[in-house]
Short mmCIF file of C-alpha atoms in Angstrom, two decimals:
data_model
loop_
_atom_site.label_atom_id
_atom_site.label_comp_id
_atom_site.label_asym_id
_atom_site.label_seq_id
_atom_site.Cartn_x
_atom_site.Cartn_y
_atom_site.Cartn_z
CA MET X 1 133.81 34.14 120.54
CA ALA X 2 132.94 34.11 116.82
CA GLU X 3 134.32 37.01 114.84
CA VAL X 4 131.86 39.08 112.82
CA SER X 5 132.76 40.06 109.25
CA PHE X 6 131.77 43.38 107.81
CA SER X 7 131.48 44.65 104.25
CA GLN X 8 132.99 48.03 103.45
CA ASP X 9 129.78 49.02 101.62
CA GLN X 10 127.86 48.81 104.92
CA PHE X 11 130.00 51.58 106.37
CA SER X 12 130.52 53.78 103.30
CA CYS X 13 129.10 57.28 103.11
CA PRO X 14 126.49 57.52 100.28
CA VAL X 15 127.77 61.02 99.42
CA CYS X 16 131.57 60.66 99.20
CA LEU X 17 131.48 56.83 98.76
CA ASP X 18 134.38 56.45 101.21
CA LEU X 19 134.44 54.93 104.69
CA LEU X 20 132.49 57.05 107.16
CA LYS X 21 134.45 59.83 108.85
CA ASP X 22 132.97 61.16 112.10
CA PRO X 23 129.78 59.17 111.35
CA VAL X 24 126.41 60.65 112.26
CA ALA X 25 122.94 59.09 111.96
CA ILE X 26 120.09 61.38 110.92
CA PRO X 27 116.47 60.86 112.11
CA CYS X 28 115.51 58.54 109.23
CA GLY X 29 118.29 56.12 110.24
CA HIS X 30 120.78 56.65 107.40
CA SER X 31 124.39 57.46 108.27
CA TYR X 32 126.81 59.94 106.68
CA CYS X 33 130.15 61.60 107.28
CA MET X 34 129.61 64.64 109.50
CA SER X 35 131.22 66.93 106.88
CA CYS X 36 129.25 65.45 103.94
CA ILE X 37 125.75 65.82 105.42
CA THR X 38 126.65 69.22 106.87
CA GLU X 39 127.68 70.47 103.41
CA CYS X 40 124.48 69.06 101.86
CA TRP X 41 122.27 70.74 104.44
CA ASP X 42 124.16 74.03 104.35
CA GLN X 43 122.91 74.36 100.76
CA LYS X 44 119.33 73.96 102.04
CA ASP X 45 119.52 76.70 104.69
CA GLN X 46 117.67 79.26 102.55
CA LYS X 47 114.76 76.86 101.98
CA GLY X 48 114.60 75.78 105.62
CA VAL X 49 113.68 72.21 104.64
CA TYR X 50 116.29 69.49 105.00
CA SER X 51 116.15 66.00 103.53
CA CYS X 52 118.02 62.70 103.51
CA PRO X 53 120.03 62.33 100.24
CA GLN X 54 119.05 58.64 100.16
CA CYS X 55 115.38 58.26 101.14
CA ARG X 56 114.41 61.95 100.64
CA GLN X 57 112.60 62.14 104.01
CA THR X 58 112.36 65.80 104.99
CA PHE X 59 113.06 67.39 108.37
CA THR X 60 112.06 70.75 109.81
CA PRO X 61 113.79 72.31 111.66
CA ARG X 62 117.36 71.22 110.83
CA PRO X 63 118.22 68.17 112.97
CA ALA X 64 121.15 68.42 115.35
CA LEU X 65 124.06 66.17 114.38
CA ASN X 66 125.97 64.16 116.97
CA LYS X 67 128.82 61.78 116.32
CA ASN X 68 127.81 58.12 116.56
CA THR X 69 130.65 56.84 118.73
CA ILE X 70 129.68 53.17 118.43
CA LEU X 71 129.59 53.35 114.63
CA ALA X 72 132.88 55.27 114.65
CA GLU X 73 134.52 52.47 116.65
CA VAL X 74 133.21 49.86 114.20
CA VAL X 75 134.60 51.84 111.24
CA GLU X 76 137.99 52.17 112.95
CA GLN X 77 138.02 48.43 113.58
CA LEU X 78 137.11 47.85 109.94
CA LYS X 79 140.06 49.98 108.85
CA LYS X 80 142.45 48.03 111.10
CA THR X 81 141.33 44.64 109.84
CA LYS X 82 141.45 45.82 106.19
CA LEU X 83 138.03 44.30 105.63
CA GLN X 84 139.42 40.93 106.83
CA ALA X 85 141.01 40.47 103.43
CA GLY X 86 143.33 37.51 102.92
CA PRO X 87 147.02 38.19 102.27
CA GLU X 88 146.60 37.36 98.61
CA ASN X 89 143.87 40.00 98.18
CA VAL X 90 145.17 42.90 100.26
CA GLU X 91 147.72 44.24 97.81
CA SER X 92 145.83 43.69 94.56
CA ASP X 93 142.27 44.40 95.67
CA VAL X 94 142.25 46.75 98.66
CA CYS X 95 145.13 48.91 97.45
CA THR X 96 143.65 49.20 93.98
CA ARG X 97 140.26 50.25 95.36
CA ARG X 98 141.91 52.74 97.69
CA LYS X 99 143.81 54.25 94.76
CA CYS X 100 140.58 54.46 92.77
CA LYS X 101 138.84 56.19 95.66
CA SER X 102 141.80 58.53 96.02
CA VAL X 103 141.46 59.47 92.37
CA LYS X 104 137.70 59.97 92.77
CA SER X 105 138.25 62.04 95.91
CA ARG X 106 140.70 64.29 94.08
CA GLN X 107 138.18 64.71 91.29
CA VAL X 108 135.54 65.78 93.80
CA VAL X 109 137.99 68.21 95.43
CA LEU X 110 138.89 69.58 92.01
CA GLU X 111 135.23 70.15 91.15
CA GLU X 112 134.69 71.95 94.47
CA ARG X 113 137.73 74.19 93.96
CA LYS X 114 136.65 74.89 90.40
CA ARG X 115 133.18 75.84 91.64
CA LYS X 116 134.66 78.25 94.20
CA PHE X 117 136.93 79.87 91.61
CA GLN X 118 134.00 80.26 89.20
CA HIS X 119 131.94 81.87 91.97
CA ARG X 120 134.73 84.37 92.61
CA ILE X 121 134.94 85.14 88.89
CA GLN X 122 131.17 85.67 88.67
CA GLN X 123 131.29 88.00 91.67
CA ARG X 124 134.14 90.00 90.15
CA GLN X 125 132.28 90.24 86.84
CA LYS X 126 129.17 91.42 88.68
CA ASP X 127 131.22 94.09 90.47
CA LEU X 128 132.71 95.03 87.12
CA GLU X 129 129.31 95.58 85.52
CA GLU X 130 128.03 97.56 88.52
CA LEU X 131 131.09 99.79 88.47
CA LYS X 132 130.75 100.28 84.73
CA GLU X 133 127.08 101.24 85.10
CA ALA X 134 127.87 103.62 87.96
CA SER X 135 130.52 105.33 85.86
CA PHE X 136 128.09 105.91 82.99
CA GLN X 137 125.43 107.23 85.36
CA SER X 138 127.90 109.66 86.90
CA LEU X 139 128.79 111.02 83.48
CA ALA X 140 125.12 111.34 82.50
CA VAL X 141 123.92 113.07 85.68
CA TYR X 142 126.76 115.56 85.98
CA PRO X 143 127.79 116.44 82.42
CA GLU X 144 128.85 119.99 83.33
CA SER X 145 130.21 119.39 86.80
CA ALA X 146 133.64 120.71 87.54
CA ASP X 147 134.40 117.42 89.27
CA GLU X 148 133.61 115.36 86.18
CA PRO X 149 137.23 114.70 85.11
CA ASN X 150 138.11 113.42 88.60
CA ILE X 151 135.07 111.09 88.71
CA THR X 152 135.74 109.77 85.22
CA VAL X 153 139.43 109.13 85.75
CA SER X 154 138.86 107.47 89.14
CA SER X 155 136.09 105.23 87.80
CA LEU X 156 138.05 104.25 84.71
CA LEU X 157 141.10 103.42 86.78
CA SER X 158 139.01 101.22 89.11
CA TYR X 159 137.26 99.67 86.13
CA ASP X 160 140.56 98.79 84.44
CA ASP X 161 142.00 97.41 87.66
CA LEU X 162 138.96 95.23 88.25
CA ARG X 163 138.93 94.00 84.66
CA LYS X 164 142.61 93.10 84.96
CA SER X 165 141.91 91.28 88.24
CA VAL X 166 139.13 89.23 86.64
CA SER X 167 141.39 88.33 83.71
CA GLN X 168 144.16 87.20 86.05
CA LEU X 169 141.72 85.15 88.10
CA LYS X 170 140.45 83.40 84.97
CA GLU X 171 144.00 82.55 83.90
CA LYS X 172 144.78 81.25 87.38
CA LEU X 173 141.69 79.02 87.32
CA GLU X 174 142.56 77.61 83.89
CA ASP X 175 146.16 76.88 84.92
CA PHE X 176 145.05 75.29 88.19
CA CYS X 177 142.48 73.05 86.49
CA GLN X 178 144.96 71.97 83.83
CA GLU X 179 147.59 71.06 86.44
CA GLU X 180 145.09 69.07 88.51
CA ILE X 181 143.77 67.23 85.45
CA GLU X 182 147.32 66.24 84.50
CA LYS X 183 147.99 65.01 88.05
CA ILE X 184 144.80 62.95 88.10
CA SER X 185 145.45 61.56 84.61
CA GLY X 186 148.91 60.48 85.69
CA ARG X 187 147.53 58.64 88.69
CA VAL X 188 144.78 56.96 86.73
CA THR X 189 147.27 55.40 84.29
CA CYS X 190 149.00 53.76 87.26
CA VAL X 191 145.86 52.03 88.52
CA GLU X 192 144.74 48.93 86.70
CA ILE X 193 141.01 48.42 87.03
CA ASN X 194 139.25 45.37 85.70
CA PRO X 195 135.83 46.62 84.50
CA THR X 196 132.90 44.72 85.92
CA ASN X 197 131.07 42.80 83.22
CA GLU X 198 127.65 44.26 82.48
CA PRO X 199 124.78 41.76 82.33
CA LYS X 200 123.91 40.48 78.88
CA ILE X 201 120.43 38.97 79.13
CA ARG X 202 117.29 40.26 80.83
CA GLU X 203 117.34 37.61 83.57
CA GLU X 204 120.79 38.84 84.62
CA PHE X 205 119.65 42.47 84.65
CA LEU X 206 116.61 41.59 86.75
CA GLN X 207 118.93 40.40 89.53
CA TYR X 208 119.64 44.09 90.15
CA SER X 209 116.01 45.24 89.96
CA SER X 210 115.19 48.17 92.24
CA TRP X 211 111.85 49.58 93.34
CA PHE X 212 111.33 53.30 92.76
CA THR X 213 108.40 55.62 93.47
CA LEU X 214 107.83 59.11 92.11
CA ASP X 215 108.24 61.89 94.67
CA PRO X 216 105.06 64.03 95.02
CA ASN X 217 107.17 66.87 96.45
CA THR X 218 109.11 67.22 93.18
CA VAL X 219 106.36 66.71 90.57
CA ASN X 220 105.51 69.67 88.35
CA LYS X 221 101.92 70.94 88.53
CA HIS X 222 101.21 69.87 84.92
CA LEU X 223 101.94 66.23 85.77
CA CYS X 224 99.50 63.84 87.42
CA LEU X 225 100.73 60.89 89.50
CA SER X 226 98.82 57.61 89.74
CA GLU X 227 99.14 53.90 90.53
CA ARG X 228 100.73 54.43 93.96
CA ASN X 229 103.06 57.08 92.54
CA ARG X 230 104.44 54.68 89.93
CA ALA X 231 102.94 56.39 86.87
CA VAL X 232 102.93 59.97 85.60
CA THR X 233 100.87 61.66 82.86
CA PHE X 234 100.98 65.15 81.38
CA THR X 235 97.80 67.19 81.95
CA ALA X 236 96.78 70.50 80.43
CA GLY X 237 95.18 71.61 83.68
CA VAL X 238 97.14 72.66 86.75
CA GLN X 239 97.21 70.16 89.61
CA GLN X 240 96.59 71.56 93.10
CA TYR X 241 99.87 70.50 94.68
CA PRO X 242 101.08 72.42 97.75
CA ASP X 243 104.14 74.63 97.38
CA HIS X 244 107.37 72.82 98.14
CA PRO X 245 111.02 73.88 97.68
CA ASP X 246 111.82 70.61 95.86
CA ARG X 247 109.03 70.99 93.26
CA PHE X 248 109.94 71.62 89.60
CA HIS X 249 108.37 75.02 89.05
CA TYR X 250 108.38 75.43 85.27
CA PHE X 251 109.32 72.24 83.40
CA PRO X 252 107.07 69.10 83.48
CA GLN X 253 109.54 66.93 85.38
CA VAL X 254 109.58 64.65 88.42
CA LEU X 255 112.24 62.79 90.43
CA CYS X 256 111.97 59.52 92.32
CA ARG X 257 112.18 59.34 96.11
CA GLU X 258 114.84 56.64 96.17
CA SER X 259 118.44 57.07 95.09
CA VAL X 260 120.56 54.74 92.99
CA CYS X 261 123.36 52.98 94.86
CA GLY X 262 125.71 50.27 93.67
CA ARG X 263 124.23 48.39 90.73
CA CYS X 264 120.59 49.14 89.92
CA TYR X 265 118.21 48.21 87.11
CA TRP X 266 114.66 49.34 86.42
CA GLU X 267 112.20 49.22 83.55
CA LEU X 268 109.50 51.61 82.40
CA GLU X 269 106.93 51.92 79.66
CA TRP X 270 106.19 55.17 77.86
CA SER X 271 103.25 55.98 75.62
CA GLY X 272 101.60 58.84 73.77
CA SER X 273 102.18 61.17 70.85
CA GLY X 274 104.65 63.50 72.58
CA PHE X 275 108.12 62.73 73.85
CA VAL X 276 109.53 61.72 77.21
CA CYS X 277 112.92 62.14 78.88
CA ILE X 278 114.22 59.14 80.81
CA SER X 279 116.81 60.58 83.14
CA VAL X 280 119.07 60.23 86.15
CA SER X 281 120.01 63.32 88.13
CA TYR X 282 121.85 64.57 91.19
CA ILE X 283 119.58 65.90 93.93
CA TYR X 284 121.12 69.36 93.53
CA ILE X 285 119.52 70.12 90.13
CA ASN X 286 117.79 73.52 90.06
CA ARG X 287 114.00 73.38 90.48
CA LYS X 288 112.80 76.97 89.99
CA GLY X 289 114.47 78.39 86.89
CA ARG X 290 113.40 78.49 83.26
CA ARG X 291 116.91 77.97 81.93
CA ASN X 292 119.09 74.96 81.14
CA GLU X 293 120.12 74.44 84.76
CA SER X 294 116.58 73.12 85.45
CA VAL X 295 116.15 70.83 82.41
CA PHE X 296 117.15 67.16 82.47
CA GLY X 297 120.14 66.64 80.18
CA TYR X 298 120.93 70.33 79.71
CA ASN X 299 123.36 70.69 82.65
CA ASP X 300 126.17 68.81 84.41
CA GLN X 301 123.74 67.55 87.07
CA SER X 302 121.73 65.16 84.87
CA TRP X 303 121.80 62.66 81.99
CA SER X 304 118.76 62.07 79.78
CA LEU X 305 117.52 59.78 77.00
CA ILE X 306 114.90 61.63 74.93
CA CYS X 307 112.38 59.34 73.20
CA SER X 308 109.53 59.81 70.75
CA THR X 309 107.94 57.65 68.08
CA SER X 310 110.07 59.29 65.38
CA ARG X 311 113.46 59.95 66.99
CA CYS X 312 115.78 59.29 69.90
CA SER X 313 118.68 61.30 71.34
CA PHE X 314 120.88 61.51 74.43
CA SER X 315 121.76 64.72 76.30
CA HIS X 316 124.16 65.73 79.07
CA ASN X 317 125.45 69.21 79.94
CA ASP X 318 123.67 70.66 76.87
CA ASN X 319 125.55 68.28 74.54
CA HIS X 320 123.14 66.30 72.37
CA THR X 321 123.72 63.06 70.44
CA GLU X 322 121.21 61.84 67.87
CA LEU X 323 120.79 58.06 68.06
CA PRO X 324 119.82 55.91 65.04
CA VAL X 325 117.15 54.03 66.96
CA ARG X 326 113.65 53.03 65.95
CA PHE X 327 111.75 51.43 68.81
CA SER X 328 110.03 48.10 68.26
CA GLY X 329 108.33 48.57 71.63
CA CYS X 330 107.94 51.20 74.32
CA ARG X 331 109.61 49.41 77.25
CA ILE X 332 113.00 50.81 78.26
CA GLY X 333 115.47 49.27 80.71
CA VAL X 334 117.95 51.46 82.60
CA TYR X 335 121.09 50.00 84.18
CA VAL X 336 123.44 51.94 86.47
CA ASP X 337 126.69 50.82 88.04
CA HIS X 338 127.40 53.82 90.26
CA ARG X 339 130.92 52.85 91.32
CA ALA X 340 131.98 51.94 87.78
CA GLY X 341 130.40 55.12 86.38
CA THR X 342 128.26 53.22 83.87
CA LEU X 343 124.82 54.31 82.63
CA SER X 344 123.10 52.16 79.97
CA PHE X 345 119.71 52.32 78.25
CA TYR X 346 118.14 49.25 76.62
CA SER X 347 115.11 48.60 74.45
CA VAL X 348 113.36 45.65 76.09
CA SER X 349 111.36 43.15 74.03
CA ASP X 350 112.21 39.49 73.42
CA THR X 351 115.84 40.56 73.59
CA MET X 352 117.84 43.37 75.20
CA SER X 353 118.97 45.88 72.55
CA LEU X 354 121.47 48.51 73.69
CA ILE X 355 120.31 52.05 72.85
CA HIS X 356 123.13 54.05 74.42
CA ARG X 357 125.84 53.65 77.06
CA VAL X 358 127.72 56.35 78.99
CA GLN X 359 131.00 55.90 80.85
CA THR X 360 131.69 58.70 83.35
CA THR X 361 132.37 59.37 87.05
CA PHE X 362 129.41 59.87 89.36
CA THR X 363 130.29 62.05 92.35
CA HIS X 364 126.91 62.03 94.14
CA PRO X 365 123.91 59.69 94.52
CA LEU X 366 121.68 59.54 91.45
CA TYR X 367 117.89 59.74 91.32
CA PRO X 368 115.75 58.43 88.43
CA GLY X 369 113.63 61.17 86.87
CA PHE X 370 111.28 61.82 83.98
CA ALA X 371 110.16 64.71 81.83
CA VAL X 372 106.75 64.08 80.23
CA ILE X 373 105.55 66.34 77.43
CA SER X 374 101.98 66.96 76.25
CA GLY X 375 100.22 63.79 75.15
CA SER X 376 102.63 61.37 76.85
CA ALA X 377 102.83 59.19 79.95
CA VAL X 378 105.40 57.04 81.77
CA LYS X 379 104.83 54.03 84.03
CA LEU X 380 107.45 52.27 86.16
CA CYS X 381 107.22 48.52 85.65
CA ASP X 382 107.11 46.02 88.51
CA PRO X 383 110.33 43.97 88.82
#
């Protein structure tokens, strides 16, 4: 009987990028690790609407998850055969990629632990402020009470204890993060990775062309979609879109339905007198707030190239870099190598001119997105 060969990418979880563990298939057909999709959907419990991180199809109520035993057996067989690698490739290729994934996994774990510590600190600080306010109210309401000294002393003691606890927790978090960063840095220096060559000419980029459509469930009510959801324009009037938990409530932004996986390339044209933000974002970006956590490029969930006829800049996590670029045209090419952590923006005309490149680590699937300000429009170009 002929033996069938499998690629590791076919059985990798789109969330953790590792081989599937306890694989489950959700109603749209995509497969994930049981723990990865459970964690994603746990964050959606308050909204009551659950979606696929890849195709964005929504489900209500929350689908039941059952282990796909057939897929699990295939993954186990894939592990045993080591991807059917030849002896000359096993040590140099498979081991190196496993070390890289181990480093990436530790980075993800570190981010999760950091998030939990920060949540505990925020909760302690909240308790601290509430206790402080309660102490002041007690002093104001009962200025002549005989019990005032006891209340004041007790509150101040609790306040000091809580403040000390918060301070210790902050120090513990800083020490923990520093230790983990040093461990990860040490491991990274031991892994030799040959960077994948980025395409140089447009024909090479077009080999990785991907088709994206704008998601009507995310579009802000001051944006109008057209051309089969491939174009978006700012409008002064409010569009009558139905309420949806994924919709950007305040800022004129929209995400695409499809996620970026592996190597992807797409082009767009922008026009108008205002400015546009050409972005990629994790699905977890905030949709309802009026603060930085909801704006492309102003948080750790998104990266954004900001373009106008007079200036150009790049933003991530509220760090902004002015770019000495003057556009000869209004067509922009975006190239992403998710595994390599590369994000590049090009000005497309007769030649490909690099505008800006970012080298980082992507821990979740990315989604193309746009912010379109008054007087501007964006159109996704056909491959």
